[in-house]
Each structure stands twice: as structure tokens, then as C-alpha cells.
mmCIF file of C-alpha atoms in Angstrom:
data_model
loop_
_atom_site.group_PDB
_atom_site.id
_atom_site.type_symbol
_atom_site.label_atom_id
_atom_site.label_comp_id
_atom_site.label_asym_id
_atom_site.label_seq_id
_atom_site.Cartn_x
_atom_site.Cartn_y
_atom_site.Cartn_z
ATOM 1 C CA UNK R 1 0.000 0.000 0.000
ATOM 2 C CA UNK R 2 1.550 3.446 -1.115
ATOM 3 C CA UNK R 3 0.889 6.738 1.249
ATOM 4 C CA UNK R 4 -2.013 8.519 0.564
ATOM 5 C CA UNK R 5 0.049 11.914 -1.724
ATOM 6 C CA UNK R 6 -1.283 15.151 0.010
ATOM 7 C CA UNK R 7 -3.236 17.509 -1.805
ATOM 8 C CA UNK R 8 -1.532 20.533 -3.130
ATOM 9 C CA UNK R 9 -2.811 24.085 -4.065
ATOM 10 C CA UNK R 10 -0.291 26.328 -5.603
ATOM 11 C CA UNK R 11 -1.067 29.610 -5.918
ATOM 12 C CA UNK R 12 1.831 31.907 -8.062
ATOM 13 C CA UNK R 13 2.412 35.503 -8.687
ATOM 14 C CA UNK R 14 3.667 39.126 -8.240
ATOM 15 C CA UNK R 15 3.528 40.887 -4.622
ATOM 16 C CA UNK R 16 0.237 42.510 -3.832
ATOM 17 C CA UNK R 17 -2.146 40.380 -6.478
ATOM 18 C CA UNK R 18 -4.084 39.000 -3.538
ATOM 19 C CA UNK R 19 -2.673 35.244 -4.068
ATOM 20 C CA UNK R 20 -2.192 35.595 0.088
ATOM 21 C CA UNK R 21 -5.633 36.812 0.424
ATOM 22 C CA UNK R 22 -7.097 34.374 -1.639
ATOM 23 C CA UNK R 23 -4.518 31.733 -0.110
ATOM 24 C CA UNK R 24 -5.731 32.322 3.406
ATOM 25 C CA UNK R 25 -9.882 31.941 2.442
ATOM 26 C CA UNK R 26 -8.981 28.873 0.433
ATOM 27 C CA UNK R 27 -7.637 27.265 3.716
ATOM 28 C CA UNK R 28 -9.757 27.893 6.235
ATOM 29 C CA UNK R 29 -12.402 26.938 3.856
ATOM 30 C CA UNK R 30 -11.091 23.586 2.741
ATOM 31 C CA UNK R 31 -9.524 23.172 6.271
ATOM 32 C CA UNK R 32 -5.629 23.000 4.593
ATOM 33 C CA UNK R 33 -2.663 24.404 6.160
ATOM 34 C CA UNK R 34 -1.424 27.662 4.105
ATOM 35 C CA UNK R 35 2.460 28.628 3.895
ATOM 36 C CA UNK R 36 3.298 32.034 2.862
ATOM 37 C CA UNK R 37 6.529 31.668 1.073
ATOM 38 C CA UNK R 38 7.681 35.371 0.991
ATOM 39 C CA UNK R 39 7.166 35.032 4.724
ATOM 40 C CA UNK R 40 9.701 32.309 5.313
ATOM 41 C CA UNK R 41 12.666 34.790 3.794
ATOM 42 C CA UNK R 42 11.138 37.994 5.939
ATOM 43 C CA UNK R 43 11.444 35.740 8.676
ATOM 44 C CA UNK R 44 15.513 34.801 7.754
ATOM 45 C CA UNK R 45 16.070 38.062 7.150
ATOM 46 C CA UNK R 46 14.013 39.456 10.442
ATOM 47 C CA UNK R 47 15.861 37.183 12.913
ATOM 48 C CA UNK R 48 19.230 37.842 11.211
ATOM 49 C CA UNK R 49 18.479 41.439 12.070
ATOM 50 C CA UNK R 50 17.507 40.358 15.534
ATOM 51 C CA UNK R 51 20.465 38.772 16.281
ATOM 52 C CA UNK R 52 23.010 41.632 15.485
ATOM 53 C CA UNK R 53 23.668 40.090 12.289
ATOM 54 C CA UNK R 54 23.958 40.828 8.294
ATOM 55 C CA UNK R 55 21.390 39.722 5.596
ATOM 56 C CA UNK R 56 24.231 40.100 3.340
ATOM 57 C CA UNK R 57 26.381 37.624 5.070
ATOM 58 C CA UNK R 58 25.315 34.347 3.078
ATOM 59 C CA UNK R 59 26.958 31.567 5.406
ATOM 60 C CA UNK R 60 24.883 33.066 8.453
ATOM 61 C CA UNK R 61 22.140 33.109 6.485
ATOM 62 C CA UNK R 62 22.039 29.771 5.086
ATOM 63 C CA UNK R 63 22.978 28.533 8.887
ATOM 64 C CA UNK R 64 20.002 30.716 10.052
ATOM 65 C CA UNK R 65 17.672 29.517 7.066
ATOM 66 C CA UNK R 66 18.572 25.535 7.800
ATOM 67 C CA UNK R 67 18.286 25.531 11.684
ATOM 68 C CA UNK R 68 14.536 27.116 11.119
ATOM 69 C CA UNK R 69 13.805 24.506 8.826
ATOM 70 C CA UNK R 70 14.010 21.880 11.473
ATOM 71 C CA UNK R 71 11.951 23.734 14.380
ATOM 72 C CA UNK R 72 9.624 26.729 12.456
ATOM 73 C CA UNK R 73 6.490 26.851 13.548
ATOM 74 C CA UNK R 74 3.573 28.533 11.640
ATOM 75 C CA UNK R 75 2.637 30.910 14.171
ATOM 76 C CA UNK R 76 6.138 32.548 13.642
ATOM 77 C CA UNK R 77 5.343 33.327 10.590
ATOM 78 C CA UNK R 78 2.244 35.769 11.951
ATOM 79 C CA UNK R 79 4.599 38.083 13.881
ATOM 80 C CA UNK R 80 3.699 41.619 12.536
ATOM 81 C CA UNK R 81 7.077 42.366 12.251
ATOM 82 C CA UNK R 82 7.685 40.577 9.170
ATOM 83 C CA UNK R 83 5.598 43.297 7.746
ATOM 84 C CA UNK R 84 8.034 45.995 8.373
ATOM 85 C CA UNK R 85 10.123 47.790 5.871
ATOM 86 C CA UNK R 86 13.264 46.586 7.770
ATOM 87 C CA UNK R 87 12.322 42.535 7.330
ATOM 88 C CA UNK R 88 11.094 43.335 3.700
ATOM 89 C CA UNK R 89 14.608 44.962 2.726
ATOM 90 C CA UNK R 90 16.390 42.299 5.075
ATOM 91 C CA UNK R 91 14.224 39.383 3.251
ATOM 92 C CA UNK R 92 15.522 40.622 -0.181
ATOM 93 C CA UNK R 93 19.049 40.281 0.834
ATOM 94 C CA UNK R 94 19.015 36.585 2.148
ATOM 95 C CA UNK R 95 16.579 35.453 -0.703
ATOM 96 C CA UNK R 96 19.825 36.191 -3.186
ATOM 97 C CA UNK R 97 21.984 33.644 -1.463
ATOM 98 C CA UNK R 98 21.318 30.367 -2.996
ATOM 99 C CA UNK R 99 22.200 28.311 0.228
ATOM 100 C CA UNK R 100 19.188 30.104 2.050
ATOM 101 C CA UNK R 101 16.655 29.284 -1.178
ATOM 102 C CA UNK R 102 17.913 25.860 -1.114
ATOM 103 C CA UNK R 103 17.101 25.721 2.581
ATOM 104 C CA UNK R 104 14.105 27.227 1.730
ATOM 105 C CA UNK R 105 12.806 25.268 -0.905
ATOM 106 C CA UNK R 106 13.675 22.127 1.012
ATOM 107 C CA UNK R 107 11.187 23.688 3.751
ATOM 108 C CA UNK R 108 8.189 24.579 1.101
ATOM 109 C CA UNK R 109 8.693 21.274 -0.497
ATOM 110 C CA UNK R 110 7.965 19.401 2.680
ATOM 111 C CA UNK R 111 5.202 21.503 3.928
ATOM 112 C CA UNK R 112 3.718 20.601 0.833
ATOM 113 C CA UNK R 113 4.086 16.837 0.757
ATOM 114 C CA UNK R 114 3.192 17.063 4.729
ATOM 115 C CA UNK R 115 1.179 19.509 5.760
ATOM 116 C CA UNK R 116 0.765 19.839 9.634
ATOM 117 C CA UNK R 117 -2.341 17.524 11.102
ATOM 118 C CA UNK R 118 -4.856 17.668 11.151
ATOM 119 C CA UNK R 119 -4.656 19.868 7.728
ATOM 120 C CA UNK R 120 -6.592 18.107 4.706
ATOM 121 C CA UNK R 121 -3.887 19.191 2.438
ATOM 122 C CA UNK R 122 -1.670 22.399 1.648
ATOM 123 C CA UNK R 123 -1.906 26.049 -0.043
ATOM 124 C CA UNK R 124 1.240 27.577 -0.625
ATOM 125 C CA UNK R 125 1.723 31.022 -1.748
ATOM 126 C CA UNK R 126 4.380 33.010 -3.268
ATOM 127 C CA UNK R 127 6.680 33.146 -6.105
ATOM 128 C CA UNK R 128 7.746 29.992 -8.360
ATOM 129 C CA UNK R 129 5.063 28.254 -6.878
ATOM 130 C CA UNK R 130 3.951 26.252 -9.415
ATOM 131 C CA UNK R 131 7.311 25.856 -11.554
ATOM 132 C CA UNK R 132 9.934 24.975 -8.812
ATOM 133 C CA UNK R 133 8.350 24.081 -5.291
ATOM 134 C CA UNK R 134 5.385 22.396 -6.413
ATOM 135 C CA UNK R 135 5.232 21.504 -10.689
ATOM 136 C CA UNK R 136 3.432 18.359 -10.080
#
């Protein structure tokens, strides 16, 4: 007997086209978890600035961006201080190291194929959705 493959919704696009909105009604109305992706990088790039560090340091990064992958939790991905400028300039200087994406990816690809119980399935938001994290 295979295991049962957990349903995926992918949703793909620019910032501010209302995939999150749409991403957060689609999963409390089908009862799956929801991941926003650009919200795993603010939170790199947040915590890096918490800790007295630099975005642009890449090996910090990337150490940063693989111990979260291990222990992250979605609720700290609903601190509002990923929404600040700060996070949002901080998350576009760890998303251009390719050890933190890799990290990254590794993350999205698992929430996908596992979504936390009791979730029905998965939503995932963000960029290169559909054509890296999830083309199946």
C-alpha cells in the first residue's frame, strides 16, 4: 500500500495580487494548512536582524535559514514584524543567497508533501510556486 500523496494548491504571482488573500480563504475553507513563502525569507532576514547580524552575510544566512527549517512553527510566521520595511529589505538580501533558497525550498517542499495535522492538504503562496516548489 503506497501513502495517501497530500493535496496541493499552488497559488503563483507578483507581490500585492491577492494570491495571500485568496490563499488564506482557500484554507480555512477547505480546512488545509497555508504557507506564505515570501514570509519564510522575511522571517531569515528578520531574525538575522535580531540577532546583530547581516542579511548580506550568506553563510549566516544559510545557517540561520537551515536551523529554522528543522523547528519553524507557523505561528512565527504571523509576527507583525515581518511586515516591516526593515524585514522586507532584510528578506531581499538573504533570498539572493542560494544556500538560504535551497534551505528554503527544502522547507516549502515538505510543507507541501506534509502539511501539519490535522490539515486536509496544503496552499502555498508566493513566487515559483507552481514551476519549482510544487510543478506536479
Amino acid at each position: 500500500m503506497s501513502a495517501k500523496k497530500s493535496l496541493v494548491i499552488a497559488i503563483d504571482g507578483t507581490a500585492a495580487s491577492g494570491k495571500g488573500t485568496l490563499a488564506r480563504r482557500l484554507a480555512e475553507r477547505l480546512g488545509f494548512a497555508w504557507l506564505d513563502t515570501g514570509k519564510l525569507y522575511r522571517l531569515v532576514g528578520y531574525l538575522m536582524l535580531q540577532q546583530g547580524g547581516d542579511p548580506d552575510d550568506a553563510a549566516a544566512a544559510a545557517a540561520l535559514a537551515h536551523s529554522l527549517a528543522g523547528t519553524l512553527s507557523p505561528a512565527a510566521l504571523q509576527d507583525p514584524a515581518l511586515q516591516s520595511d526593515a524585514a522586507g529589505q532584510a528578506a531581499s538580501k538573504v533570498a539572493a543567497h542560494a544556500q538560504v533558497r535551497s534551505a528554503l525550498i527544502s522547507f516549502q517542499k515538505s510543507f507541501a508533501a506534509a502539511p501539519p495535522p490535522p490539515a486536509a492538504g496544503a496552499i502555498l503562496d508566493g513566487r515559483d510556486i507552481g514551476t519549482v516548489i510544487c510543478p506536479d
